[in-house]
XYZ file of C-alpha atoms in Angstrom:
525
model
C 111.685 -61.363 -20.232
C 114.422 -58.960 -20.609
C 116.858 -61.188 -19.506
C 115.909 -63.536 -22.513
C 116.170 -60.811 -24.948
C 119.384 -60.291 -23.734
C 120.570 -63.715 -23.713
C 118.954 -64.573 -27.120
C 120.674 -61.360 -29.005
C 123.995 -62.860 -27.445
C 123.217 -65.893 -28.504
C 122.047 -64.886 -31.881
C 125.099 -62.564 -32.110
C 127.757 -65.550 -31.407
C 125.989 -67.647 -34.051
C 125.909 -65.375 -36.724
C 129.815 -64.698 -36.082
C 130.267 -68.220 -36.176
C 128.811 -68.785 -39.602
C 130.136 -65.542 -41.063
C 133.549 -66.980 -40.203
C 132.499 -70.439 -41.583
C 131.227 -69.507 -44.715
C 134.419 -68.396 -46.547
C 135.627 -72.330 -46.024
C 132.862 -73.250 -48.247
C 132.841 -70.147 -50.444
C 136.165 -68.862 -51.027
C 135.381 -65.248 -52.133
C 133.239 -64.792 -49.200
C 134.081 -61.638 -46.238
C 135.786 -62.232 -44.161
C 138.365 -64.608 -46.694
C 139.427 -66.485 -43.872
C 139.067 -69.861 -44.163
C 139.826 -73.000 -42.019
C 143.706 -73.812 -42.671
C 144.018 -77.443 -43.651
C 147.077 -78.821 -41.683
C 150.149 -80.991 -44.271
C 148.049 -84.483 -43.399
C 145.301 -82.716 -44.987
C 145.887 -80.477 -47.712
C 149.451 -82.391 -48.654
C 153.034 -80.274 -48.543
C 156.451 -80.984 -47.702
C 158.211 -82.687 -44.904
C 161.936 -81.369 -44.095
C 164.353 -82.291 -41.746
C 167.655 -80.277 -41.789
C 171.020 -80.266 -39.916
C 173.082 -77.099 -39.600
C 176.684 -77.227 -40.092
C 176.700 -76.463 -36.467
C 180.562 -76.968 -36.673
C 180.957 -74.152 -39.655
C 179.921 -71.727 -37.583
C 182.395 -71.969 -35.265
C 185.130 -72.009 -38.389
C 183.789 -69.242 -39.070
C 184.144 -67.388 -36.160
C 187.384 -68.697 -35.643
C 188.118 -67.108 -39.439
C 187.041 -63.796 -38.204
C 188.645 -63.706 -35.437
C 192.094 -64.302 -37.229
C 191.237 -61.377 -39.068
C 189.757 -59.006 -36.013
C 193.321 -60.000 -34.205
C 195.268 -59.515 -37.588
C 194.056 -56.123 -37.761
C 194.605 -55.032 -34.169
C 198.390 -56.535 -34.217
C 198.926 -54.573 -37.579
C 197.297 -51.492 -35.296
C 199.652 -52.257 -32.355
C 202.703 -52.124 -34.854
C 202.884 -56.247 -33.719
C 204.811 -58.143 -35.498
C 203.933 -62.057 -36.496
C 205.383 -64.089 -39.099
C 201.487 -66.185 -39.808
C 198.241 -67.065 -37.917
C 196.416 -69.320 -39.630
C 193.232 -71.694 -38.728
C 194.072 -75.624 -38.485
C 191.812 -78.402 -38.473
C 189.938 -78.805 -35.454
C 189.395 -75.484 -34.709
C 192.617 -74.098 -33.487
C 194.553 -71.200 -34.438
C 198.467 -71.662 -34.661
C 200.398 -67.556 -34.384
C 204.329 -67.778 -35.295
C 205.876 -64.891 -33.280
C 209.466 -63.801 -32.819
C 211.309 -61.491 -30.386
C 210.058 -61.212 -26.747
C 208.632 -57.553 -27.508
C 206.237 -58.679 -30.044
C 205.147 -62.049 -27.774
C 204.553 -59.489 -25.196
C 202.399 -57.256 -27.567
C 200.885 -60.481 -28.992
C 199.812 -61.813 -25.120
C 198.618 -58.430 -24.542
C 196.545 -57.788 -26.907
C 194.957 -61.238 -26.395
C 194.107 -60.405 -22.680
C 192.299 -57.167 -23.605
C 190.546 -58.140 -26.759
C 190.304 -61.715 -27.176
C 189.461 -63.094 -23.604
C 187.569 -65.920 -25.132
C 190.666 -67.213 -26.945
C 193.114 -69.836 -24.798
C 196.749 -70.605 -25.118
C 196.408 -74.417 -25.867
C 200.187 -74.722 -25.779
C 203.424 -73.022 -26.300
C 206.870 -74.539 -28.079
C 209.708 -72.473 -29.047
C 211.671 -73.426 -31.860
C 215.062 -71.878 -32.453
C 214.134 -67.912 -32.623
C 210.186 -68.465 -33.191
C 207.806 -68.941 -31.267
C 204.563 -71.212 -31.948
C 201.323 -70.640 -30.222
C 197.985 -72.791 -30.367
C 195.082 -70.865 -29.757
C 191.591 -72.365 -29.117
C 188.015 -71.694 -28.087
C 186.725 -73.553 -24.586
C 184.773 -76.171 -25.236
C 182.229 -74.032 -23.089
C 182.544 -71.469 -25.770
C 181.838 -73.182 -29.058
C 178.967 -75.445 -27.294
C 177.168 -71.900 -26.884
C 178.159 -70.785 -30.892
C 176.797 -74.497 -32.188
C 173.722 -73.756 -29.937
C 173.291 -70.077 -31.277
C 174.076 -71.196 -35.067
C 171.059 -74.116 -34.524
C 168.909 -71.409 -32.942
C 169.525 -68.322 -35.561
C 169.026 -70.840 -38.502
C 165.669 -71.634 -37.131
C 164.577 -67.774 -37.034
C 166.249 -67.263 -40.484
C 164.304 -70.096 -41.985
C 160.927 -68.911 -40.040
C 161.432 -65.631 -41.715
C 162.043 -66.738 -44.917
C 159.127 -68.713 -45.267
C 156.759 -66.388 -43.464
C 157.781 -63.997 -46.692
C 157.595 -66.984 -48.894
C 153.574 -67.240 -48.217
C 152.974 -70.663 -46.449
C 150.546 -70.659 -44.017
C 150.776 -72.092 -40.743
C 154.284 -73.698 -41.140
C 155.295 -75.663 -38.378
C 159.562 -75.054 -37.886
C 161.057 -76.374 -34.837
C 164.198 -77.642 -33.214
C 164.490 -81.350 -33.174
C 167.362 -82.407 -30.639
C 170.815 -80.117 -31.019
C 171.362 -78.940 -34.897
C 168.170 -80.326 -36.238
C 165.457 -78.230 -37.524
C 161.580 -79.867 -38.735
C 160.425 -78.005 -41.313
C 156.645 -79.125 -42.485
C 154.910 -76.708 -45.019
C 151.157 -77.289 -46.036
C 149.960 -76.546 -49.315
C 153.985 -76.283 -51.012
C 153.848 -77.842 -54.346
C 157.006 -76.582 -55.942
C 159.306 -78.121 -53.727
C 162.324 -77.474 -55.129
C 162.201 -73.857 -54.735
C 161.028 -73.795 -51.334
C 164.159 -76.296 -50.816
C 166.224 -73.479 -52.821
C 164.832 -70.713 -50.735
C 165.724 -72.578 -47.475
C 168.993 -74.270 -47.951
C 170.568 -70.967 -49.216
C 173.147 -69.560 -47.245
C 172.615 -65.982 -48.749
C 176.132 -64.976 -47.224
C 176.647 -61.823 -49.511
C 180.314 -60.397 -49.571
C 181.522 -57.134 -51.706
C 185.085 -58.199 -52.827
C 187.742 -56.871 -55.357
C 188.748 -58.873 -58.168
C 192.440 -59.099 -58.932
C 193.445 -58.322 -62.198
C 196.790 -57.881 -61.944
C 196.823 -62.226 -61.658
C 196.931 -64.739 -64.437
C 193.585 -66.454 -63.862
C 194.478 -69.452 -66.478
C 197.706 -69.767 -64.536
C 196.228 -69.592 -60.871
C 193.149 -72.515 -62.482
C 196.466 -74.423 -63.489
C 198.182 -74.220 -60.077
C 197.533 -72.321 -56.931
C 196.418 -68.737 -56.870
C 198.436 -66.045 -55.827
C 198.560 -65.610 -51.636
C 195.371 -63.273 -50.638
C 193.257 -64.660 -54.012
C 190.771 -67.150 -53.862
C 189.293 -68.440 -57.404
C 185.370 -67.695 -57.614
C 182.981 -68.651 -60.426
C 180.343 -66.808 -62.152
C 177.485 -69.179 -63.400
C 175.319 -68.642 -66.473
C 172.752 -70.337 -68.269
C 171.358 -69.506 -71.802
C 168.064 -69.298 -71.618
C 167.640 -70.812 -75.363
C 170.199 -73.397 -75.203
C 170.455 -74.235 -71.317
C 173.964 -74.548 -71.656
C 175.810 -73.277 -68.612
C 178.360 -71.093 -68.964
C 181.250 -70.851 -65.808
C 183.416 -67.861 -65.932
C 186.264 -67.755 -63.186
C 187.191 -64.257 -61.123
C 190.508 -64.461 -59.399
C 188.781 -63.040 -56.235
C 190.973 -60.725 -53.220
C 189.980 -63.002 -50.044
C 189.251 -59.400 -48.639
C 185.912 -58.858 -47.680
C 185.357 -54.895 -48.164
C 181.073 -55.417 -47.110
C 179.140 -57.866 -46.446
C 175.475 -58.531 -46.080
C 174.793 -57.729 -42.265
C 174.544 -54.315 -43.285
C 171.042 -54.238 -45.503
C 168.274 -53.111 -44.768
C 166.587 -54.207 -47.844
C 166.243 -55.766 -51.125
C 163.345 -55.660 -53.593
C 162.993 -56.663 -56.924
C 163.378 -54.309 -59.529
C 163.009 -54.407 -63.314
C 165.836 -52.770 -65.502
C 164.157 -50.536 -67.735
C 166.683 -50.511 -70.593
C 167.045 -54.397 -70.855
C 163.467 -55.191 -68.918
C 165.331 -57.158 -66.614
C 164.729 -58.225 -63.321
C 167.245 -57.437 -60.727
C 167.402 -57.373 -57.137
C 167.933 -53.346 -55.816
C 169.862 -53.510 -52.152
C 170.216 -50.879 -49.679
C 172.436 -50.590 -46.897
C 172.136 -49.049 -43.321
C 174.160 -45.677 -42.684
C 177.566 -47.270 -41.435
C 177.151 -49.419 -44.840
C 176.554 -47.118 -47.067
C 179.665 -44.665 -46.097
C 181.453 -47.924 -46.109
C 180.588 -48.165 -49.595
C 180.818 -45.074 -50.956
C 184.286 -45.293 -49.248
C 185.182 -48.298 -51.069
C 183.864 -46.884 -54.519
C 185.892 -43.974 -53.560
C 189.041 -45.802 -53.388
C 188.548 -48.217 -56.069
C 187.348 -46.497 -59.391
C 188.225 -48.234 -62.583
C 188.779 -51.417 -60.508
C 186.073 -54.177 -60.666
C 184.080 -55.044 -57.347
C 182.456 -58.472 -57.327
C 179.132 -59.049 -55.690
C 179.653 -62.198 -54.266
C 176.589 -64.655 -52.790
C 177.601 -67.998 -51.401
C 181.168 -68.235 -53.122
C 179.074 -67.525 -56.629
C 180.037 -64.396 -58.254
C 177.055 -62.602 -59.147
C 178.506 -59.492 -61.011
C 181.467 -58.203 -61.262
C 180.860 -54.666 -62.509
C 183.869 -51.730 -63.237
C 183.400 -48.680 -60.521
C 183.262 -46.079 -62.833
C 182.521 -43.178 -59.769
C 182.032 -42.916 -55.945
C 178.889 -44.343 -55.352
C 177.035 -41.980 -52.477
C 173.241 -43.191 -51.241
C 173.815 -46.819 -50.235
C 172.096 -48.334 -53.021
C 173.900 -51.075 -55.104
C 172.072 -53.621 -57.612
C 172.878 -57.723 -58.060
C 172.255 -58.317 -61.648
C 172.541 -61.930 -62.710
C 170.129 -62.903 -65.298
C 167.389 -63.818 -62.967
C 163.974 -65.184 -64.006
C 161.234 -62.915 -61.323
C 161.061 -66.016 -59.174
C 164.601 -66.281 -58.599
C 164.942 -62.352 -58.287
C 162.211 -62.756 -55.644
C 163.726 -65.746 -53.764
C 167.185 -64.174 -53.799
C 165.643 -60.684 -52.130
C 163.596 -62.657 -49.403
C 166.512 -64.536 -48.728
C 168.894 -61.468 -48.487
C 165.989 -59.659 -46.242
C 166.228 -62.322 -43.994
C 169.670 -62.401 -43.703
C 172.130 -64.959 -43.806
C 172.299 -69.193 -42.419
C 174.970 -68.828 -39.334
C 176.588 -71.945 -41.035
C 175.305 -74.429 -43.765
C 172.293 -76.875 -43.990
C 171.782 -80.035 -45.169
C 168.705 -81.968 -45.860
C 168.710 -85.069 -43.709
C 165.092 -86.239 -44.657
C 162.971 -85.002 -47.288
C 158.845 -86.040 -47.834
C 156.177 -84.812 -49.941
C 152.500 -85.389 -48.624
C 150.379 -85.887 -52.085
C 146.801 -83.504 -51.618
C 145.334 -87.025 -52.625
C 146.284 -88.699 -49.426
C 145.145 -85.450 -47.859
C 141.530 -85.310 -49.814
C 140.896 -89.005 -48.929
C 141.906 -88.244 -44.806
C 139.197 -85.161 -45.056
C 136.338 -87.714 -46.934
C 136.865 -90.149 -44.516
C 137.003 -87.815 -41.657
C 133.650 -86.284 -42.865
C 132.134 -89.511 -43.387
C 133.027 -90.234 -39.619
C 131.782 -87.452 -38.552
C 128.464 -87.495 -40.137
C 127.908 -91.308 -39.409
C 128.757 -90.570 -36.096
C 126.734 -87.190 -35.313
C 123.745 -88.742 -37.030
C 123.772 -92.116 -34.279
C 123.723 -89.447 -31.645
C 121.361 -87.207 -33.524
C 118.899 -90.302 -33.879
C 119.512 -91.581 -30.128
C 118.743 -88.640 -28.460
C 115.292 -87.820 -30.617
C 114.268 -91.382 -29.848
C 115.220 -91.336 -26.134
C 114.280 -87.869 -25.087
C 112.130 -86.963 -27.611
C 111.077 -83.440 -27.922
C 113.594 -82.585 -25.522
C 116.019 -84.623 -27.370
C 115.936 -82.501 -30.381
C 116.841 -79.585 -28.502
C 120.244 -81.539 -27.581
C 120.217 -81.981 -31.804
C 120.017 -78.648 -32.797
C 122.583 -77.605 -29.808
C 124.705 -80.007 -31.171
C 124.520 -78.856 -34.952
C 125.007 -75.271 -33.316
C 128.194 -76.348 -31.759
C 129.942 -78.147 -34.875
C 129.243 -74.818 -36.378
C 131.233 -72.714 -33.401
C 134.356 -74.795 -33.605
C 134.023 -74.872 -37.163
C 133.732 -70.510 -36.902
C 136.040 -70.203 -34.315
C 138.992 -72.547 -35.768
C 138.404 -69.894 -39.682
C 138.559 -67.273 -36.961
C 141.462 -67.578 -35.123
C 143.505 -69.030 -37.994
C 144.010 -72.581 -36.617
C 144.920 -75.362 -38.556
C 142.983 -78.201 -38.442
C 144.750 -81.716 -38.933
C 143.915 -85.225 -38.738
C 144.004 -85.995 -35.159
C 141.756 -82.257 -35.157
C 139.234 -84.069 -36.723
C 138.970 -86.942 -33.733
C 138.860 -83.748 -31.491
C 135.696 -83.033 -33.329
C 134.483 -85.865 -32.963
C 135.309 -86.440 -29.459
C 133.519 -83.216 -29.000
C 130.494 -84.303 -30.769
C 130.050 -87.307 -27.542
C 130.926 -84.947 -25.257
C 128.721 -81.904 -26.282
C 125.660 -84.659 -25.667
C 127.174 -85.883 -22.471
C 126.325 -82.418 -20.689
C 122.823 -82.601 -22.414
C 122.465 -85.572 -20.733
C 123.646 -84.974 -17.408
C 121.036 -81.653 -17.212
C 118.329 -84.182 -18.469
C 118.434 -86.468 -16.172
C 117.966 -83.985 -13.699
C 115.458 -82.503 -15.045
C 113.439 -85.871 -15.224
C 114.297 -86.457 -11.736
C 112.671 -83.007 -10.442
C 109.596 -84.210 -12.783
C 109.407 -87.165 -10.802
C 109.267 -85.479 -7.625
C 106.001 -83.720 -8.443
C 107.439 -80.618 -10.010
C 106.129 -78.791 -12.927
C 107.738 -78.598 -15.798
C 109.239 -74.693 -15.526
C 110.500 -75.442 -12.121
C 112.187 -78.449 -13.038
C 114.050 -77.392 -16.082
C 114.880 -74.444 -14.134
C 116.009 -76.670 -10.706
C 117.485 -79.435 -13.614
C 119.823 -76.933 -15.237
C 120.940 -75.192 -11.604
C 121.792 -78.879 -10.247
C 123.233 -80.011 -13.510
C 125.802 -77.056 -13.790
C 128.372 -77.189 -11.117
C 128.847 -81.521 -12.486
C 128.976 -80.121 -16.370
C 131.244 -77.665 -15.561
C 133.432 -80.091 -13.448
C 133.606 -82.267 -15.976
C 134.588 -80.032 -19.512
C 137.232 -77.570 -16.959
C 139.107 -80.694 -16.257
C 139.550 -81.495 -19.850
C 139.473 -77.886 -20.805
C 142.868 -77.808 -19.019
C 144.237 -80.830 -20.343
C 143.574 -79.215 -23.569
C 145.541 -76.202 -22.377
C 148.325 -78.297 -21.476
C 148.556 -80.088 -24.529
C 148.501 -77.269 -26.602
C 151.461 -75.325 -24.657
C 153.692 -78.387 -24.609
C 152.369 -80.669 -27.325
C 153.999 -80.076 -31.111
C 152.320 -80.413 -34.673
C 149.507 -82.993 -34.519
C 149.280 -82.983 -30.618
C 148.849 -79.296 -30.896
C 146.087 -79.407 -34.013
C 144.160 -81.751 -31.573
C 144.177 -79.903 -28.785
C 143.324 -76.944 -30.195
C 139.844 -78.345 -31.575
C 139.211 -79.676 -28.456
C 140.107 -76.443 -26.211
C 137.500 -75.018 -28.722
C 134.663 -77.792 -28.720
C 134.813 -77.453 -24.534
C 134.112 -74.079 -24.570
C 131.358 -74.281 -27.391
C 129.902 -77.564 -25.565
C 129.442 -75.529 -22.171
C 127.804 -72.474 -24.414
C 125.511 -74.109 -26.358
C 124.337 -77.035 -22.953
C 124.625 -74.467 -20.514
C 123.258 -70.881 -22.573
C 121.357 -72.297 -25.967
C 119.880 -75.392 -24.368
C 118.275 -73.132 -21.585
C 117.159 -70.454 -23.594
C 115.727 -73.379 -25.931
C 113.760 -74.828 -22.708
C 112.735 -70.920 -21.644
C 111.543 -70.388 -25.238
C 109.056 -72.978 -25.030
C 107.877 -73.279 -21.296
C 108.100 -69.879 -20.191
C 105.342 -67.544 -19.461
C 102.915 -70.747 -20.475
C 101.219 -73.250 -19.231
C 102.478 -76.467 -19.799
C 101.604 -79.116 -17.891
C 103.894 -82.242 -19.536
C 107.546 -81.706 -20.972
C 108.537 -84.578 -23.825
C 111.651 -85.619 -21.991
């Protein structure tokens, strides 16, 4: 007796979770608000598939490495006459004078061991080298661009709000991007394709800017728009910077942006901060630099170009730019989460409509119920009183998975709802299985108390054969399985374990309920 009131306040405990967790899915503003997340083929969303540039990011190292070696050669008082980045990725140095080629080779050896001398030619006094990355080498930096764009876009969404997204790498420089429940589209698509490569540059204002639009700009100036629209007309207004190619700061030294409302114009903006090396960097470069303008540049866009008009100590800087709040906001989580190694581009873009979604959850319902109900009535008429036990241990487990997929967050697709169902057969299978045992001890003369109790002990060891076997296929399938394959699996894993509870635990303590400590002399089975 006290191991039944032990075993029926578990049992009563487990349930009560379960429905607790459950009932938030039906009632929104229910404790504890978590509900059962309804996968894209359910609830609708978008479908992205997006290649990175792979091949930019190794320009772009390439670019920075020109300038790392630039600087040290200025620093070894080396002399060059150009290094400049050709197509396909190599660098071409003009040197002259065998003490500067020496300087030049050495400096390569200690500094820039990852660089190779591709070839040599001499050419009257000058001396032409072509520099290059292994192939080794910028395998590993298209790998790493693929692989950071991936945790830049998981970040960015995660602070964007969907709920189980599923990102993932699809072959080398493709990343699946599925997000349930997005209906503005073409801001998530803003959020994600952004760059957010943030530069601090000086604009030149000692060149002719109508002059440099005409021709080319001056050497060391690049020309940079800043893009406005007015908000009554919509008419977009371009203004263009003559820009110093310089990068003073750039973005990898935030720590955070927020959005922040101007109080004298009520004006969203986005407030930055930088870490401690960036923020002496900047004060040192608002230092140098008053009554010059410093442009805030994001993704080749000029943002603002505001006069210095003092040092700025503190490490706080603002990017004003006529923002609506949603942009503000989109533009902070995107500088939070730092910048794309190298461009995207959308390869494949599909919207799921919630309609498609509503009609896959009716008609998975429906299935369910038409299904659950031929068991429900099979079993009654079959095993009779006994048979309703297996009902009511089956109701009891739709409710666990249903509890324990709101509980643990999972996300319950399409090919989750065949689990359930799948579950449903299964769940009655075990019933069965202890059953027929049970009938087969009555046979043998027992009475009924000693043959549920011999039924249930001989019944075990083949029930749990049977759901640990597909328990572990479950397990498999979710650790190597992907989107759908892992929504089915996971209501599976979770209908196993509820199956064995309530055929192994409720069924029994059903049978005990009724039998024990009475005399019964027939059991309707």
């Amino acid at each position: 007796m006290k191991i039944l009131t032990w075993r029926g306040t578990l049992i009563t405990s487990i349930l009560a979770i379960a429905l607790v967790y459950l009932l938030p899915t039906v009632c929104p503003d229910c404790w504890p608000h978590k509900k059962i997340n309804l996968g894209l083929d359910l609830q609708g969303g978008m479908n992205l598939v997006l290649e990175v540039q792979s091949e930019k990011a190794v320009e772009t190292t390439l670019e920075r490495t020109i300038h790392e070696l630039k600087k040290e050669l200025r620093d070894g008082d080396v002399k060059h006459s150009g290094i400049s980045l050709n197509a396909g990725n190599t660098i071409t140095a003009v040197l002259s004078g065998k003490e500067n080629i020496d300087g030049f080779n050495k400096i390569l050896s200690e500094n820039f061991n990852t660089l190779m001398i591709n070839s040599t030619q001499k050419q009257g006094e000058a001396t032409t080298m072509v520099l290059k990355l292994p192939d080794k080498e910028q395998e590993s930096i298209r790998k790493m661009a693929t692989e950071q764009a991936l945790e830049t876009i998981r970040n960015r969404i995660d602070e964007f709000g969907v709920s189980e997204p599923d990102i993932r790498i699809q072959g080398e420089n493709r990343i699946l991007v599925q997000l349930p429940g997005v209906t503005d589209t073409q801001r998530a698509k803003d959020l994600i394709g952004r760059t957010a490569r943030l530069n601090f540059q000086l604009v030149d204002e000692t060149g002719d800017v109508a002059s440099a639009l005409k021709g080319t700009p001056p050497p060391g100036d690049s020309i940079l728009y800043q893009v406005k629209t007015n908000p009554q007309t919509g008419q977009t207004i371009k203004t263009p910077f003559l820009i110093k190619n310089r990068v003073l700061l750039d973005g990898s030294s935030l720590t955070d942006a927020r959005v922040m409302i101007d109080s004298q114009y009520n004006e969203p903006y986005v407030g930055i901060e930088f870490d401690r090396k960036g923020a002496r960097l900047f004060e040192r470069i608002t230092g140098e630099n008053i009554k010059k303008r410093l442009a805030i540049v994001l993704d080749k866009t000029v943002y603002s170009a505001p006069v210095i008009q003092d040092r700025i100590a503190g490490g706080k800087a603002r990017i004003t730019g006529n923002f609506t709040t949603e942009e503000a906001r989109d533009l902070a989580i995107a500088l939070r989460a730092g910048a794309l190694p190298a461009p995207v581009k959308i390869l494949e873009e599909r919207t799921v409509g919630p309609t498609l979604g509503a009609d896959s959850i009716r008609m998975g319902i429906v299935s369910m119920i038409v299904g659950g109900l031929l068991v429900i009535i099979f079993m009654a008429i079959y095993y009779k009183g006994s048979g309703l036990i297996a009902d009511f241990a089956l109701i009891m487990n739709i409710i666990l998975i249903g509890g324990g997929l709101a509980a643990f967050q999972a996300t319950l697709t399409l090919p989750g709802i065949a689990g359930i169902i799948l579950t449903i057969g299964m769940a009655v299978d075990a019933n069965v299985i202890i059953f027929e045992r049970i009938r087969e001890e009555l046979f043998s003369g027992k009475t009924p108390a000693a043959s549920v109790k011999a039924g249930f002990e001989r019944a075990t060891l083949t029930v749990l054969d049977a759901n640990v076997t597909t328990l572990i296929v479950a397990v498999v399938l979710f650790q190597f399985g992907t989107g759908p394959i892992k929504g089915f699996a996971v209501t599976l894993g979770l209908g196993i374990v509820a199956s064995l509870f309530t055929a192994l635990v409720l069924s029994k303590s059903c049978f005990d309920f009724f039998i024990s400590g009475k005399k019964v002399s027939t059991l309707s089975i």
